[in-house]
Short mmCIF file of C-alpha atoms and ligand atoms in Angstrom, two decimals:
data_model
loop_
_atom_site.label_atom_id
_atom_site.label_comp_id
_atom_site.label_asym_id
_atom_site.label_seq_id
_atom_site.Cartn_x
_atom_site.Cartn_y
_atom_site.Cartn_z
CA UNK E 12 -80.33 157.54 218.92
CA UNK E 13 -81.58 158.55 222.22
CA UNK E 14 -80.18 160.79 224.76
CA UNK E 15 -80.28 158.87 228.20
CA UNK E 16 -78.71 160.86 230.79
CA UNK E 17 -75.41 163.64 231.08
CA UNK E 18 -71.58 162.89 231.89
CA UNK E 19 -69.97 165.82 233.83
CA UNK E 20 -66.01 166.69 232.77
CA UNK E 21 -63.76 168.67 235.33
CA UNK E 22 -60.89 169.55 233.08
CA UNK E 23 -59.52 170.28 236.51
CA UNK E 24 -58.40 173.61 235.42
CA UNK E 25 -60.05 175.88 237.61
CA UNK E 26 -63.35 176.50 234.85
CA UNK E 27 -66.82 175.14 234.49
CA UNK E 28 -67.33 171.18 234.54
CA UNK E 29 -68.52 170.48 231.20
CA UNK E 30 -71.84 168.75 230.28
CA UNK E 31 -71.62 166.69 227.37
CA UNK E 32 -74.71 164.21 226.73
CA UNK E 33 -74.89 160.57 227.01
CA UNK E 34 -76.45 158.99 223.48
CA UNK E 35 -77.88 155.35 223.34
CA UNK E 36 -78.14 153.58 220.41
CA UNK E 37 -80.55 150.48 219.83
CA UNK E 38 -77.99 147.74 221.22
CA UNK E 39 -74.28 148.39 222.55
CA UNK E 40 -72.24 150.58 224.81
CA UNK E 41 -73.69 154.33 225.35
CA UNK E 42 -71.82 156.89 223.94
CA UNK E 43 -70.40 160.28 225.34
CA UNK E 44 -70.90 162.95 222.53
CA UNK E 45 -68.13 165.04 222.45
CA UNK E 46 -68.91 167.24 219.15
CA UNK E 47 -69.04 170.13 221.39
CA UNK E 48 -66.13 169.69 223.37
CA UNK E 49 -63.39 171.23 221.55
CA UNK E 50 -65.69 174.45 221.34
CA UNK E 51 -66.26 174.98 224.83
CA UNK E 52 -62.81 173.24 226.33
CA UNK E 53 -59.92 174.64 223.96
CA UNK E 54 -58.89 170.90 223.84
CA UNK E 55 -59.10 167.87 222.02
CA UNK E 56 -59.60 164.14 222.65
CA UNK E 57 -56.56 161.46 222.43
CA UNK E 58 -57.77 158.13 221.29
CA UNK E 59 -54.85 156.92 219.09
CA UNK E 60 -56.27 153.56 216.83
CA UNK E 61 -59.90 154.72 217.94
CA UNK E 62 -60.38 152.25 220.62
CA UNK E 63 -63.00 154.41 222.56
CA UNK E 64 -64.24 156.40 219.90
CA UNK E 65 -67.57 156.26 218.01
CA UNK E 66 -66.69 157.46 214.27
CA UNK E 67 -69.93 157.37 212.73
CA UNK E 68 -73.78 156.03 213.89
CA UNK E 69 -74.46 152.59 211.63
CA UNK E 70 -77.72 150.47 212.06
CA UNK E 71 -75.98 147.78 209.29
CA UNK E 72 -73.67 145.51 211.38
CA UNK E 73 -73.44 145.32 215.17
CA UNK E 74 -70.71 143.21 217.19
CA UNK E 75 -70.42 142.36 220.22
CA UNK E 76 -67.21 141.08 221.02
CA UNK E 77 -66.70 139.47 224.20
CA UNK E 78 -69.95 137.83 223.82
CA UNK E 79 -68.61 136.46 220.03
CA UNK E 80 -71.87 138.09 218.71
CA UNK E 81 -71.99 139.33 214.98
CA UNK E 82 -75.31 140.61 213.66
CA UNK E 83 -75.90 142.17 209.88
CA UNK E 84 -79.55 144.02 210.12
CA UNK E 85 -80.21 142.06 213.34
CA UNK E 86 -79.59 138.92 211.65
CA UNK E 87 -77.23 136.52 213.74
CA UNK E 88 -74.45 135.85 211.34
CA UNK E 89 -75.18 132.14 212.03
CA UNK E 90 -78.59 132.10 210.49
CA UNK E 91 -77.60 134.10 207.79
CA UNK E 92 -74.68 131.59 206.81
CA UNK E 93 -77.08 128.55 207.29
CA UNK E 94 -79.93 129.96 205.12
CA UNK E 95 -79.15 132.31 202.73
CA UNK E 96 -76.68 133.15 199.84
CA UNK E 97 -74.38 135.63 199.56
CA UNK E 98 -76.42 138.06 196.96
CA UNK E 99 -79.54 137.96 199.68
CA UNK E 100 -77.15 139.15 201.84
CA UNK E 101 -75.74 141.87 199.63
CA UNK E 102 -79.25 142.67 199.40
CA UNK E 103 -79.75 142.66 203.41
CA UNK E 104 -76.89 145.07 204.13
CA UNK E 105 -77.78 147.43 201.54
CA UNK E 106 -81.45 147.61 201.92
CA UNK E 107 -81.96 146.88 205.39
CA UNK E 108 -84.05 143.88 205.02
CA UNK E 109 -84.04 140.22 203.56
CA UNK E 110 -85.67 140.00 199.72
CA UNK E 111 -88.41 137.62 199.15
CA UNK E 112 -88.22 135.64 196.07
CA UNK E 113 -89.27 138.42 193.20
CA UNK E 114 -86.92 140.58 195.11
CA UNK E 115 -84.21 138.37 194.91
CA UNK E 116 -84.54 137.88 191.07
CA UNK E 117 -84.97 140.87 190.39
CA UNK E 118 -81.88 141.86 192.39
CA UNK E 119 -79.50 138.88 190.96
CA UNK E 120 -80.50 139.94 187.50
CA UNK E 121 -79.24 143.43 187.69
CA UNK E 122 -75.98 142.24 189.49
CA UNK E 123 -76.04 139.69 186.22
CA UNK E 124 -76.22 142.96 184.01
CA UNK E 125 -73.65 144.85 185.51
CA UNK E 126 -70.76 141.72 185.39
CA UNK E 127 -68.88 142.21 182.44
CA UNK E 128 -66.12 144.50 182.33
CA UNK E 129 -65.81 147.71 179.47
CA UNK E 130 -62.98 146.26 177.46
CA UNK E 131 -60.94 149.80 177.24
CA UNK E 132 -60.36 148.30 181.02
CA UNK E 133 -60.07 145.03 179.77
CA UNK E 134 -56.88 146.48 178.41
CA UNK E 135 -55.43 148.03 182.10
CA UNK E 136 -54.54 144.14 183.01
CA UNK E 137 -51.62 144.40 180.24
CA UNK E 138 -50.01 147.48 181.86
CA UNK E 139 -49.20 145.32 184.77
CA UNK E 140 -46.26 142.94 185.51
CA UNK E 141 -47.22 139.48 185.05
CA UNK E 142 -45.94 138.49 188.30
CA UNK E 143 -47.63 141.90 190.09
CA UNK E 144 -49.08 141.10 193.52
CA UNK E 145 -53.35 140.57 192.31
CA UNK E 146 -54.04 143.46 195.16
CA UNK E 147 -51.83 145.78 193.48
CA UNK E 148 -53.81 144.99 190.13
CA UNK E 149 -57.12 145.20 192.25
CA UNK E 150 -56.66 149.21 193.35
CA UNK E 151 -55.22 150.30 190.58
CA UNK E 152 -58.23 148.77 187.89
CA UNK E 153 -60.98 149.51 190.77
CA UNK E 154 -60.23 152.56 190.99
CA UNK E 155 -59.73 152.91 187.44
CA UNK E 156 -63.51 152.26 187.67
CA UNK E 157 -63.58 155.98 188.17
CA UNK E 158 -63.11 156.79 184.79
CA UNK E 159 -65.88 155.01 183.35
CA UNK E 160 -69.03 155.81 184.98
CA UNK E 161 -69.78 159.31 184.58
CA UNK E 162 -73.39 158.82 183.79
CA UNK E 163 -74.04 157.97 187.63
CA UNK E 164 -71.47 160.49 189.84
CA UNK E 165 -74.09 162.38 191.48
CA UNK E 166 -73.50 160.82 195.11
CA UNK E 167 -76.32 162.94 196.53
CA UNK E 168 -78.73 160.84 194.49
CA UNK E 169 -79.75 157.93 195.77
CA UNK E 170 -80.27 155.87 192.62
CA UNK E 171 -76.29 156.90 191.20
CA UNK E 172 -75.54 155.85 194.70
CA UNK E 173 -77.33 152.11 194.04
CA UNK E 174 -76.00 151.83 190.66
CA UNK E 175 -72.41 152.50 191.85
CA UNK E 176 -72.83 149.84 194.62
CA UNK E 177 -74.73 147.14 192.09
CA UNK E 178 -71.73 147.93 189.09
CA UNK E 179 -69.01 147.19 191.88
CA UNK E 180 -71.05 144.22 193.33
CA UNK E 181 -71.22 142.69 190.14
CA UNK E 182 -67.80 143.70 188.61
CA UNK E 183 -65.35 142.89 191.63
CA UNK E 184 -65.73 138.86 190.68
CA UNK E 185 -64.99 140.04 187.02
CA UNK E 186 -62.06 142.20 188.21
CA UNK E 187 -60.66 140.00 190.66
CA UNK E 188 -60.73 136.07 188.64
CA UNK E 189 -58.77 138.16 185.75
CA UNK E 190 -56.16 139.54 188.08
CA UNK E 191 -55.47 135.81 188.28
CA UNK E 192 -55.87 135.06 184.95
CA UNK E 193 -53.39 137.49 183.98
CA UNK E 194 -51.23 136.34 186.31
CA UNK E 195 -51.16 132.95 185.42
CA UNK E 196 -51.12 134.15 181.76
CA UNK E 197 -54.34 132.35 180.77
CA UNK E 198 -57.16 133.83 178.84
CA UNK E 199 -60.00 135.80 180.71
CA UNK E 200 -62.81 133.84 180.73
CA UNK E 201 -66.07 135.67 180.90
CA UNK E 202 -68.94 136.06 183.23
CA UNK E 203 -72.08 133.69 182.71
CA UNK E 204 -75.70 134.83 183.38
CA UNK E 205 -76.43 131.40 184.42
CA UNK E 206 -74.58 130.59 187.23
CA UNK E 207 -74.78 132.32 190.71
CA UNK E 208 -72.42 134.66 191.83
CA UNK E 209 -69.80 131.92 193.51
CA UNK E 210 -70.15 129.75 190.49
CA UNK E 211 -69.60 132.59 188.70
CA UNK E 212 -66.65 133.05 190.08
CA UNK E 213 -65.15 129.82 190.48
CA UNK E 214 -65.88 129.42 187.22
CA UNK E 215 -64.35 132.99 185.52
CA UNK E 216 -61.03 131.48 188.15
CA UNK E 217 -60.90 127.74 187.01
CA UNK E 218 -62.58 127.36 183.22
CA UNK E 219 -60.38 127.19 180.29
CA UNK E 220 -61.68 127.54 176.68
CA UNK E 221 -59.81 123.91 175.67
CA UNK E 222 -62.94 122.04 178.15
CA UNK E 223 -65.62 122.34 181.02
CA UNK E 224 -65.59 123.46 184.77
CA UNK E 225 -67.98 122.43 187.33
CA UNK E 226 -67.15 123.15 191.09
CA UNK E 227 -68.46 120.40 193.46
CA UNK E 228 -71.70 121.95 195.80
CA UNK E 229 -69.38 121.80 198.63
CA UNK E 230 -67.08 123.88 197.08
CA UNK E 231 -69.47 126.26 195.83
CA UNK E 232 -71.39 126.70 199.41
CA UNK E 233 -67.49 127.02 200.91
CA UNK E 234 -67.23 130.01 199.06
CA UNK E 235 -70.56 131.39 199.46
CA UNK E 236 -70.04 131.05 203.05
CA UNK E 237 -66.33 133.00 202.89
CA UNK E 238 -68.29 135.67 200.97
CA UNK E 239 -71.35 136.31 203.66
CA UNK E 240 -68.45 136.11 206.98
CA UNK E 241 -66.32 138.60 205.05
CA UNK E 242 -69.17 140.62 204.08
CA UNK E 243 -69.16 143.63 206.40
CA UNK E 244 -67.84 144.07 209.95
CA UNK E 245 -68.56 147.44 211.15
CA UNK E 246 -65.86 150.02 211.16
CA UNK E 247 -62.98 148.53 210.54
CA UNK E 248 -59.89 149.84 209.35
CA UNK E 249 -61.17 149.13 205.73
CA UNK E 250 -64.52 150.61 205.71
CA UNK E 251 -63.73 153.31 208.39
CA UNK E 252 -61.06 154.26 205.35
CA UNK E 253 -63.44 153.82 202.71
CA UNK E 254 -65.88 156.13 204.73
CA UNK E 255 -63.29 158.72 205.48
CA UNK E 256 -62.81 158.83 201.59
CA UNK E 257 -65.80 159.24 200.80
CA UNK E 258 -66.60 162.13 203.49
CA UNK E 259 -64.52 164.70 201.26
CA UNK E 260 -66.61 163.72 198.47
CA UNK E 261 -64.98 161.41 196.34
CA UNK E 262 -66.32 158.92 193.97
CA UNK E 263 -67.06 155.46 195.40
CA UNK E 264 -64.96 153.68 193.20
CA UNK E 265 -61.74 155.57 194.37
CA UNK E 266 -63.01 155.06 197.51
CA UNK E 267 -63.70 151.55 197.47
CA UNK E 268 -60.10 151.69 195.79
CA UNK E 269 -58.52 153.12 199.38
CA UNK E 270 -60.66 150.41 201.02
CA UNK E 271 -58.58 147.84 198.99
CA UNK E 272 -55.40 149.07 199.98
CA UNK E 273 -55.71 149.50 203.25
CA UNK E 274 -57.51 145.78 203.82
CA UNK E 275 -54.13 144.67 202.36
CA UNK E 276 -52.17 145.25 204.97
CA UNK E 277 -51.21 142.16 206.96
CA UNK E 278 -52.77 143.12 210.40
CA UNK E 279 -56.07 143.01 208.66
CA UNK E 280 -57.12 140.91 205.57
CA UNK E 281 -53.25 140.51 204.40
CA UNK E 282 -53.68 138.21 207.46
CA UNK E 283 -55.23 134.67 205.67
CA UNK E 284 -52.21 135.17 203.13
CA UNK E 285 -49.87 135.57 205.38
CA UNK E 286 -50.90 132.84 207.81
CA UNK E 287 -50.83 130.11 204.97
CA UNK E 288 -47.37 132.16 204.13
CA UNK E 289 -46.31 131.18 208.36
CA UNK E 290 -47.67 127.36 207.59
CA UNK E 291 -45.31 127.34 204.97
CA UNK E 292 -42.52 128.77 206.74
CA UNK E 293 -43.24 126.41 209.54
CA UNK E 294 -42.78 123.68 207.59
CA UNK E 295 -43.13 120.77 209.33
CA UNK E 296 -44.92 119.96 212.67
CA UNK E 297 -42.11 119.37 214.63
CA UNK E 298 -40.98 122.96 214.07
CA UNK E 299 -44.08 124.45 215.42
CA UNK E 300 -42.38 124.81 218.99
CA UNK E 301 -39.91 126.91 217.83
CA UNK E 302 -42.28 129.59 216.00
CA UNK E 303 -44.35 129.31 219.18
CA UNK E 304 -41.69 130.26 221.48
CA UNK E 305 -40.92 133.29 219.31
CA UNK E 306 -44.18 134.55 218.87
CA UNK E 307 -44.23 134.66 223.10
CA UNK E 308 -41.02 136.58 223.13
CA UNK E 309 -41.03 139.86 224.38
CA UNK E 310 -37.77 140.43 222.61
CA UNK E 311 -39.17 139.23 218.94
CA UNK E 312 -41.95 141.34 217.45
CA UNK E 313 -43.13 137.66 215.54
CA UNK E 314 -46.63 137.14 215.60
CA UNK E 315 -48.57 134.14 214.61
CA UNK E 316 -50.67 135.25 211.83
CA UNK E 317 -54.04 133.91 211.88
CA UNK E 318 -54.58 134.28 215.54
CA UNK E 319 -56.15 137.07 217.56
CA UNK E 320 -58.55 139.76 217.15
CA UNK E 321 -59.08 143.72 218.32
CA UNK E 322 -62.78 142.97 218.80
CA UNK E 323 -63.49 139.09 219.79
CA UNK E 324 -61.64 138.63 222.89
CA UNK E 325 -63.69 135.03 223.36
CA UNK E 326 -64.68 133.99 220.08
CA UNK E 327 -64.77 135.06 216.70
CA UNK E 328 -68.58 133.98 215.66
CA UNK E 329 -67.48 133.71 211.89
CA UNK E 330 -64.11 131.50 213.01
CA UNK E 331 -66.48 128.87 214.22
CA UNK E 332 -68.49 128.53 210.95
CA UNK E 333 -65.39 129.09 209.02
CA UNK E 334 -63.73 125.77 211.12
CA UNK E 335 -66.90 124.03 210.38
CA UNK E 336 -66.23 124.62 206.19
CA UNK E 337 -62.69 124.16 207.35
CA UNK E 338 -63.45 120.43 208.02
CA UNK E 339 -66.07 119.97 205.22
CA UNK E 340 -64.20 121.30 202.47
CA UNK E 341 -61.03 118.60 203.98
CA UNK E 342 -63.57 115.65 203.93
CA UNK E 343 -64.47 116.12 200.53
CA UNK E 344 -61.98 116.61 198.69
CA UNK E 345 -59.70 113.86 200.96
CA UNK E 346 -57.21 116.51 202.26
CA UNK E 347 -56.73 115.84 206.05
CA UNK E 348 -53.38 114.57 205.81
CA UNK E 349 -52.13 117.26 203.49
CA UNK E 350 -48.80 118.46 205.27
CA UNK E 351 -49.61 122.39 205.57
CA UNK E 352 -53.08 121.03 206.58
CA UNK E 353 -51.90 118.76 209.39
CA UNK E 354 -49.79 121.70 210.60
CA UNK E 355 -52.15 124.47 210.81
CA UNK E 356 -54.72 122.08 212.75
CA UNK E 357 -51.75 121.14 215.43
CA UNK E 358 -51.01 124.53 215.46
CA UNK E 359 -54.50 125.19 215.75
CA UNK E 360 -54.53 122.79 219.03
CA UNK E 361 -51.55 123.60 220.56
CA UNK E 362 -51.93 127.21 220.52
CA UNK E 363 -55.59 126.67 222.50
CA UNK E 364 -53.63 125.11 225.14
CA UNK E 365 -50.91 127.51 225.07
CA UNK E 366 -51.24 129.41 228.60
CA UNK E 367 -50.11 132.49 226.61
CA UNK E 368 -52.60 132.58 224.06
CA UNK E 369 -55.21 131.53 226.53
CA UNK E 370 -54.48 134.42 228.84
CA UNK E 371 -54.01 136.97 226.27
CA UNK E 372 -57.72 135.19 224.71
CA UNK E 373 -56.07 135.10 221.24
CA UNK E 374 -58.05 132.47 219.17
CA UNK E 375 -57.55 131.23 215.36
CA UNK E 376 -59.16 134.14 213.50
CA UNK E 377 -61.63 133.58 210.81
CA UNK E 378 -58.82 134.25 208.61
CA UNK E 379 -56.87 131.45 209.47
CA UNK E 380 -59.31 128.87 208.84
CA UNK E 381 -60.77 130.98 205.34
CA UNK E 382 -57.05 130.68 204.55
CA UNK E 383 -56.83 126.38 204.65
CA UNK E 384 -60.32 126.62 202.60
CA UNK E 385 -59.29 128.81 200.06
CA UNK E 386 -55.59 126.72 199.86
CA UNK E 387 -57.91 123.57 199.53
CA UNK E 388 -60.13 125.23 196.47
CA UNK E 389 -56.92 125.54 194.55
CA UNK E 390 -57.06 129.19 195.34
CA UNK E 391 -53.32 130.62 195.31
CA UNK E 392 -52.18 132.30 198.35
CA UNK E 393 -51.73 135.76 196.96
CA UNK E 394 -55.92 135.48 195.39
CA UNK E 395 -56.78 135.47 199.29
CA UNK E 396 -57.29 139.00 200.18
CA UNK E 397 -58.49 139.48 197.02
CA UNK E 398 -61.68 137.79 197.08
CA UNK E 399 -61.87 139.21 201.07
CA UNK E 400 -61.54 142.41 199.28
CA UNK E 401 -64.57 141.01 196.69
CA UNK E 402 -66.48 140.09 199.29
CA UNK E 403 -66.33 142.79 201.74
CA UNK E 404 -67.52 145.50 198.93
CA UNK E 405 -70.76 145.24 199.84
CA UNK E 406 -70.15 145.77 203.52
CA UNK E 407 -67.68 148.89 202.08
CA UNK E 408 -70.68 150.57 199.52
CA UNK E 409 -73.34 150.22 202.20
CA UNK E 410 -71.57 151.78 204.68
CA UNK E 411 -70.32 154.41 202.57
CA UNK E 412 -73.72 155.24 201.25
CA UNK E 413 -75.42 155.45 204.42
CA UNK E 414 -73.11 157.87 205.43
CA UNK E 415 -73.41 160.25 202.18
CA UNK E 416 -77.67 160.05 203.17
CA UNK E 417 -76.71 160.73 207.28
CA UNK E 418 -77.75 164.33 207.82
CA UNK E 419 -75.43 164.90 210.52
CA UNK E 420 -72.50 163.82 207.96
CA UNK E 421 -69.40 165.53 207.84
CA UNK E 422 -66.09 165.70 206.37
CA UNK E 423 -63.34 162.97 208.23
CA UNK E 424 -61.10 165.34 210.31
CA UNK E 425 -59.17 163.94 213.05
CA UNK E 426 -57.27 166.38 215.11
CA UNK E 427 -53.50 165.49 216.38
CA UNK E 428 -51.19 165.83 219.92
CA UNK E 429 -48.34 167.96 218.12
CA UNK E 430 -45.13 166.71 219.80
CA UNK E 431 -42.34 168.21 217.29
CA UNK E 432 -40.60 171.05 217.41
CA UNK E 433 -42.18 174.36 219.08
CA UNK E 434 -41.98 177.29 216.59
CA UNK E 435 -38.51 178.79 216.41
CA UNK E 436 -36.99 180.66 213.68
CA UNK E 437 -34.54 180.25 210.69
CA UNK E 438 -31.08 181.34 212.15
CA UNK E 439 -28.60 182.96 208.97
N1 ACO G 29 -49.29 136.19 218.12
C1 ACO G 29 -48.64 136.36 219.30
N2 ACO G 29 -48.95 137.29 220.22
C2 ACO G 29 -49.98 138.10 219.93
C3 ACO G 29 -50.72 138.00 218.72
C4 ACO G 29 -50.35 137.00 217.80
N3 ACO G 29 -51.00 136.83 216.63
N4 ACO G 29 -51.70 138.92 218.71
C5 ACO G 29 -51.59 139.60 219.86
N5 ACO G 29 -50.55 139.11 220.61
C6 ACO G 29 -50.18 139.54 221.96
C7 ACO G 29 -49.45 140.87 221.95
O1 ACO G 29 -48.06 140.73 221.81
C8 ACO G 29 -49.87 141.43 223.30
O2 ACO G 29 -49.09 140.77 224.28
P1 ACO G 29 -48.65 141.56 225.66
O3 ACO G 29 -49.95 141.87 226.35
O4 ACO G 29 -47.79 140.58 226.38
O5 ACO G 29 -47.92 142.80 225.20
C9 ACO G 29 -51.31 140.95 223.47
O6 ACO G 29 -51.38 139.74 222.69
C10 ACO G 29 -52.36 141.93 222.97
O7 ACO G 29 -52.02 142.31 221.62
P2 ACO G 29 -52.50 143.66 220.93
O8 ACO G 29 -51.65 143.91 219.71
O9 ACO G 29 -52.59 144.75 221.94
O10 ACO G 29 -53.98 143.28 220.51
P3 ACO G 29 -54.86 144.01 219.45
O11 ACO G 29 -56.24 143.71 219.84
O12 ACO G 29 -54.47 145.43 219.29
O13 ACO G 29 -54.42 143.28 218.08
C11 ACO G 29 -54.47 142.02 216.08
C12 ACO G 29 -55.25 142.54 217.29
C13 ACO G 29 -53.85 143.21 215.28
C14 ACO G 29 -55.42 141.29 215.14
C15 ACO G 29 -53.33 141.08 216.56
O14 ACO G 29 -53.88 140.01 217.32
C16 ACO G 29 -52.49 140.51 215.41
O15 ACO G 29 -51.55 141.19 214.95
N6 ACO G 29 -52.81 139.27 214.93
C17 ACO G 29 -52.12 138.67 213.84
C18 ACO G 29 -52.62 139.24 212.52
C19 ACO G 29 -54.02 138.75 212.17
O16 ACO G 29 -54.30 137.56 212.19
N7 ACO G 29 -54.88 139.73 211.78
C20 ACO G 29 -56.23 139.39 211.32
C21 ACO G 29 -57.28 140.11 212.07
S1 ACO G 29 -58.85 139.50 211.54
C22 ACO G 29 -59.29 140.37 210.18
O17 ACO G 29 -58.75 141.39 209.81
C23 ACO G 29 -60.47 139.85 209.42
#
């Protein structure tokens, strides 16, 4: 972080312009650094949803989003998707560089050590409804995580720090397939050393004791590849909660917790469950004119789920690879005339014709297309943010510890624009 040159502020209130210096990072959009500001002005900044503000300095993840670039430690996300795994990148984003092959091993056998779940928590599942919503289960038994690990709550310490982020790494699978499990009101079926961390998983989702379970390669790399696009993505609503969390101080399995419920929500990775939720609702092809024309009234607050972004305004670089699965994951396993499959790709094609969408640049999402993958696994609607919220806990724990080991960090304190009632006093 460099200082490159000085913007100059006339409040326009009869005092001194105010210097406040221009920062440059290593790729990106300068920065103006208004720490001072409120010190020397009297006032605050108004930036309501963030969209010009800076919350933290990050060298894990860097977008650029009108040119549909996505990079995790400089790594294109492309390259990363075509040649690695997902637990090389778990070990990119949290140390900062690619393993080699000891690295690797060494790194999948701790994650392998850390899967299995304490069985007092075990017992949390049967507090639950049967029929509760598998994100509801997920922050209440993550966070219940909290109560487990007090050999390794020193957050100033860099090795508690790692073995927080490995024991979440490796549990979330764990946590996650029995949410479904329970559901479903089969038995859990534990973690095996021998498998990788998607077969893992497919397996602790799809195995029953009564015979055996082995997902096809295609569906194992389909997954992989939802894992790595989900991984991180800068600061999000998610992480930028999970940070703010964790700036007071709090543990980083209550904060991972907070990052769960607040990727639940369907503007953000509620969004691949609720698209397949819209395909359903749809229907049937010929009705897709009709949801179309609502989603372009003005009148109708209706949005197609699925489609649009805040940051890629051309493409989404993890949509493409996502379509590309999309249509792999279809070919094997026969699906391309499913009905809800037929619909979401003429949906798909009329919407990027649609002068609407066109003009407004909003493009299938990578959550519309992980949504159709995960549907074609066998993966229930309601599992879908789940296993975004699995995936994206590496991208949450690296984030969150390079902020705890950031000098300049600070507690999360946004300021408001107080528009209620000026003070007046209680009339008897
Ligand atoms: N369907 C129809 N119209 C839309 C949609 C949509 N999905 N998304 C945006 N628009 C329209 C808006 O109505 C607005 O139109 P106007 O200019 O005529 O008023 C214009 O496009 C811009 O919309 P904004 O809400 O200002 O765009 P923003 O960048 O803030 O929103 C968001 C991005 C929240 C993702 C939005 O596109 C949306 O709600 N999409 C559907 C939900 C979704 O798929 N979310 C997943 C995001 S990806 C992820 O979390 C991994």
């Amino acid at each position: 972080m460099t200082q490159k040159s000085t913007a100059i502020l006339d409040l326009g209130n009869g005092s001194d312009p105010i210097e406040l210096p221009i920062l440059s990072g290593t790729m990106g959009p300068d920065v103006v650094d208004i720490r001072t500001f409120h010190a020397r002005s009297g006032m605050f900044t108004y930036d309501p949803g963030y969209l010009s503000t800076a919350s933290s300095r990050s060298g894990i993840t860097f977008i650029d989003g009108d040119e549909g670039i996505l990079l995790y430690r400089g790594y294109p996300i492309e390259q990363l998707a075509m040649n690695c795994d997902f637990t090389e990148v778990c070990y990119l984003l949290m140390k900062g560089e690619l393993p080699d092959r000891d690295q690797k091993s060494t790194f999948d056998n701790a994650i392998k050590g850390h899967s299995m779940l304490h069985e007092q928590l075990v017992k949390f599942y049967t507090g639950f409804r049967r029929d509760a919503h598998p994100m509801a289960v997920m922050v209440g038994v993550v966070g219940a995580l909290s109560a487990f690990y007090h050999d390794a709550m020193d957050i100033t310490e860099a090795s508690h720090r790692e073995l927080s982020a490995l024991r979440l790494i490796a549990k979330l699978p764990t946590i996650t397939a029995m949410a479904y499990k329970y559901n479903i009101g089969q038995p859990f079926i534990y973690p095996r050393n021998d498998l990788s961390y998607s077969e893992n998983f497919l397996h602790m989702m799809f195995a029953v004791p009564a015979e055996e379970y082995k997902p096809s390669p295609v569906i194992v790399r389909a997954l992989d590849r939802i894992l790595i696009l989900h991984a991180d993505h800068e600061q999000n609503a998610s992480t930028s909660t999970v940070r703010l969390a964790g700036s007071s101080g709090a543990n980083p399995f209550a904060c991972i917790s907070a990052g769960i419920a607040c990727l639940w929500g369907p503007a953000h990775g509620g969004a691949n469950e609720a698209c397949l939720n819209m395909l359903e609702e749809i229907g049937d092809v010929s009705r897709i004119d009709e949801y179309i024309k609502r989603a372009k009234n003005k009148d109708d607050n209706y949005r197609l789920m699925g489609f649009g972004h805040r940051v890629y305004k051309n493409f989404d670089p993890r949509a493409k690879l996502m379509r590309e699965t999309c249509h792999e994951v279809l070919n094997e396993l026969g699906l391309h005339n499913d009905r809800l499959f037929k619909l979401a790709l003429e949906l798909e094609r009329i919407a990027l014709e649609d002068e609407y969408f066109i003009s407004r640049k909003l493009y299938p999402n990578v959550d519309f297309y992980s949504g159709i993958v995960q549907r074609a696994l066998g993966i229930p609607t309601t599992m879908f943010t789940a296993i975004f919220a699995m995936a994206r806990t590496v991208g949450w724990v690296a984030q969150w510890s390079e902020m705890i080991s950031d000098p300049e960090y600070k507690i999360g304190r946004p300021r408001q624009l107080y528009t209620g009632t000026i003070m007046r006093d209680i009339t008897t």
